[in-house]
Amino acid sequence: KATVYGIEVEVRKRLDQTISILRNFSAGANLTFVHSEMEIPESEYQIIQYYDANAERIRPMYGQSPFVVNLDFGYTNESLGSSVNLVYNRIGDRLAINSNGATPDVFEKSREMLDVIASQKLGWGVSIKMSAKNILDARKSLRYRYKTQETVYEDYSLGRTISLGVSLQPW
């Protein structure tokens, strides 16, 4: 048995509607808040309780963050064929490994990502695109908690990615 409910709010705005010198700029935000819970099956719960009498009967759903934040700021100039976007994302802690029995579940800790994507049309159907992803070099950190002790299960840098592409659209 599982229950999921939440709310999502999104706002997008061209900034020249507020300040005229910000022509070609835009900003956006998307916030999601989610509550998810899943009842632990009785047979598994009895094993968990044997090792931890205060264990809860519910756990969050696998992979479901309690919150997601997306922010973006962009510049687009159609006459020049240019665009640049800065994108920020943050997720909340989420269940990464649903363990069996008395073995504690493993959670992925909250992390932030920052990306920049730029493109430029050069003419004759040629355009270039550059992206730099995970500029903050976020870490993927998986941890589990037993009673009051939090222990690292896995922790590593996701690494930065930079790419450059050229495309041709002859017609």
CSV table of C-alpha atoms in Angstrom, one decimal:
chain,number,residue,atom,x,y,z
A,1,LYS,CA,0.0,0.0,0.0
A,2,ALA,CA,1.4,3.4,-0.9
A,3,THR,CA,0.3,7.0,-0.9
A,4,VAL,CA,1.7,10.0,-2.8
A,5,TYR,CA,0.6,13.5,-2.9
A,6,GLY,CA,2.2,16.9,-3.6
A,7,ILE,CA,2.1,20.2,-5.2
A,8,GLU,CA,4.0,21.7,-8.1
A,9,VAL,CA,4.3,25.4,-8.8
A,10,GLU,CA,5.9,26.9,-11.9
A,11,VAL,CA,6.5,30.5,-12.8
A,12,ARG,CA,8.0,31.8,-16.1
A,13,LYS,CA,8.6,35.5,-16.9
A,14,ARG,CA,10.1,37.5,-19.8
A,15,LEU,CA,12.1,40.1,-17.9
A,16,ASP,CA,11.5,42.9,-20.4
A,17,GLN,CA,7.9,43.0,-19.3
A,18,THR,CA,9.2,44.3,-16.0
A,19,ILE,CA,12.3,46.3,-17.0
A,20,SER,CA,12.7,47.2,-20.6
A,21,ILE,CA,16.5,47.0,-20.8
A,22,LEU,CA,16.2,43.3,-20.0
A,23,ARG,CA,14.9,42.6,-23.4
A,24,ASN,CA,15.7,39.0,-24.5
A,25,PHE,CA,16.1,37.8,-20.9
A,26,SER,CA,13.8,35.4,-19.1
A,27,ALA,CA,13.7,33.6,-15.8
A,28,GLY,CA,11.8,30.7,-14.4
A,29,ALA,CA,11.3,28.6,-11.3
A,30,ASN,CA,9.7,25.3,-10.7
A,31,LEU,CA,9.1,24.0,-7.2
A,32,THR,CA,7.7,20.6,-6.4
A,33,PHE,CA,6.9,19.3,-2.9
A,34,VAL,CA,5.9,15.6,-2.6
A,35,HIS,CA,5.0,13.4,0.3
A,36,SER,CA,5.2,9.7,-0.4
A,37,GLU,CA,4.9,6.8,2.0
A,38,MET,CA,4.7,3.0,1.5
A,39,GLU,CA,3.7,0.6,4.2
A,40,ILE,CA,6.4,-2.0,4.9
A,41,PRO,CA,5.0,-5.5,4.5
A,42,GLU,CA,4.2,-7.3,7.8
A,43,SER,CA,6.8,-10.1,7.3
A,44,GLU,CA,9.6,-7.6,6.7
A,45,TYR,CA,8.4,-5.2,9.4
A,46,GLN,CA,8.6,-8.0,12.0
A,47,ILE,CA,12.2,-8.7,11.1
A,48,ILE,CA,13.1,-4.9,11.3
A,49,GLN,CA,11.3,-4.6,14.7
A,50,TYR,CA,13.4,-7.5,16.1
A,51,TYR,CA,16.5,-5.4,15.6
A,52,ASP,CA,15.0,-2.0,16.2
A,53,ALA,CA,11.9,-1.9,18.4
A,54,ASN,CA,11.3,1.8,17.5
A,55,ALA,CA,11.3,1.2,13.7
A,56,GLU,CA,8.7,3.0,11.7
A,57,ARG,CA,6.0,1.1,9.8
A,58,ILE,CA,6.3,3.2,6.7
A,59,ARG,CA,9.1,4.4,4.3
A,60,PRO,CA,9.1,6.8,1.4
A,61,MET,CA,8.7,5.5,-2.1
A,62,TYR,CA,11.9,4.5,-4.0
A,63,GLY,CA,13.5,7.4,-5.9
A,64,GLN,CA,10.9,10.0,-4.7
A,65,SER,CA,12.5,13.3,-3.4
A,66,PRO,CA,10.4,15.2,-1.0
A,67,PHE,CA,11.3,18.4,-2.9
A,68,VAL,CA,12.7,19.4,-6.3
A,69,VAL,CA,13.8,23.0,-7.1
A,70,ASN,CA,14.5,24.1,-10.7
A,71,LEU,CA,15.6,27.6,-11.5
A,72,ASP,CA,16.6,29.0,-14.9
A,73,PHE,CA,17.9,32.3,-16.3
A,74,GLY,CA,18.2,32.7,-20.0
A,75,TYR,CA,19.1,35.0,-22.8
A,76,THR,CA,17.7,34.6,-26.3
A,77,ASN,CA,18.3,36.9,-29.3
A,78,GLU,CA,16.5,35.5,-32.3
A,79,SER,CA,18.0,38.2,-34.7
A,80,LEU,CA,21.6,37.1,-33.7
A,81,GLY,CA,20.7,33.4,-33.4
A,82,SER,CA,22.1,33.3,-29.9
A,83,SER,CA,21.0,31.7,-26.7
A,84,VAL,CA,22.5,31.1,-23.3
A,85,ASN,CA,20.8,29.4,-20.4
A,86,LEU,CA,21.8,28.9,-16.8
A,87,VAL,CA,20.0,26.1,-15.1
A,88,TYR,CA,20.0,25.2,-11.4
A,89,ASN,CA,18.5,22.0,-9.9
A,90,ARG,CA,18.3,20.7,-6.3
A,91,ILE,CA,16.7,17.5,-5.1
A,92,GLY,CA,15.9,16.4,-1.6
A,93,ASP,CA,17.1,13.1,0.0
A,94,ARG,CA,15.5,10.1,-1.6
A,95,LEU,CA,15.4,6.4,-1.1
A,96,ALA,CA,18.1,4.8,-3.3
A,97,ILE,CA,18.3,1.2,-2.1
A,98,ASN,CA,15.3,-0.5,-0.5
A,99,SER,CA,17.0,-3.1,1.7
A,100,ASN,CA,15.4,-6.3,2.9
A,101,GLY,CA,14.8,-7.3,6.5
A,102,ALA,CA,16.8,-5.6,9.2
A,103,THR,CA,19.4,-4.1,6.8
A,104,PRO,CA,18.8,-0.3,6.8
A,105,ASP,CA,17.5,1.4,3.7
A,106,VAL,CA,20.1,3.5,1.8
A,107,PHE,CA,19.2,7.2,1.0
A,108,GLU,CA,20.8,9.4,-1.6
A,109,LYS,CA,21.5,12.8,0.0
A,110,SER,CA,20.3,16.1,-1.3
A,111,ARG,CA,22.5,17.6,-4.0
A,112,GLU,CA,22.7,20.7,-6.3
A,113,MET,CA,23.5,20.8,-10.0
A,114,LEU,CA,24.3,23.9,-12.1
A,115,ASP,CA,24.5,23.7,-15.9
A,116,VAL,CA,25.1,26.3,-18.7
A,117,ILE,CA,24.0,25.7,-22.2
A,118,ALA,CA,24.8,28.1,-25.1
A,119,SER,CA,24.1,28.0,-28.8
A,120,GLN,CA,24.9,30.2,-31.7
A,121,LYS,CA,23.6,30.0,-35.3
A,122,LEU,CA,26.5,30.8,-37.7
A,123,GLY,CA,24.6,30.9,-41.0
A,124,TRP,CA,24.1,28.6,-44.0
A,125,GLY,CA,22.4,26.1,-41.6
A,126,VAL,CA,25.4,25.8,-39.4
A,127,SER,CA,25.1,26.2,-35.6
A,128,ILE,CA,27.3,25.4,-32.6
A,129,LYS,CA,26.2,24.4,-29.1
A,130,MET,CA,28.3,24.3,-25.9
A,131,SER,CA,27.2,22.9,-22.6
A,132,ALA,CA,28.9,22.7,-19.2
A,133,LYS,CA,27.1,20.4,-16.9
A,134,ASN,CA,27.5,19.9,-13.1
A,135,ILE,CA,29.7,23.0,-12.8
A,136,LEU,CA,29.5,22.7,-9.0
A,137,ASP,CA,30.9,19.1,-9.2
A,138,ALA,CA,28.1,17.7,-7.1
A,139,ARG,CA,28.7,14.5,-5.2
A,140,LYS,CA,26.5,11.5,-5.1
A,141,SER,CA,26.4,10.5,-1.5
A,142,LEU,CA,24.5,7.4,-0.4
A,143,ARG,CA,24.0,6.8,3.3
A,144,TYR,CA,22.2,4.6,5.7
A,145,ARG,CA,21.1,5.2,9.3
A,146,TYR,CA,20.9,2.6,12.0
A,147,LYS,CA,19.2,4.1,15.1
A,148,THR,CA,21.1,7.3,15.6
A,149,GLN,CA,24.3,6.5,13.6
A,150,GLU,CA,24.5,7.7,9.9
A,151,THR,CA,27.1,5.8,7.8
A,152,VAL,CA,28.4,6.3,4.3
A,153,TYR,CA,27.4,3.6,1.9
A,154,GLU,CA,28.9,5.2,-1.2
A,155,ASP,CA,30.2,8.7,-1.9
A,156,TYR,CA,31.8,10.0,-5.1
A,157,SER,CA,32.0,13.0,-7.4
A,158,LEU,CA,29.6,12.9,-10.4
A,159,GLY,CA,32.2,14.9,-12.4
A,160,ARG,CA,31.8,17.8,-14.7
A,161,THR,CA,30.9,17.4,-18.3
A,162,ILE,CA,31.8,19.9,-21.1
A,163,SER,CA,30.6,19.3,-24.6
A,164,LEU,CA,30.8,21.2,-27.9
A,165,GLY,CA,28.8,20.3,-30.9
A,166,VAL,CA,28.4,21.5,-34.5
A,167,SER,CA,25.3,20.9,-36.5
A,168,LEU,CA,24.3,21.4,-40.1
A,169,GLN,CA,20.7,21.8,-41.3
A,170,PRO,CA,21.1,22.4,-45.1
A,171,TRP,CA,17.3,22.8,-45.7
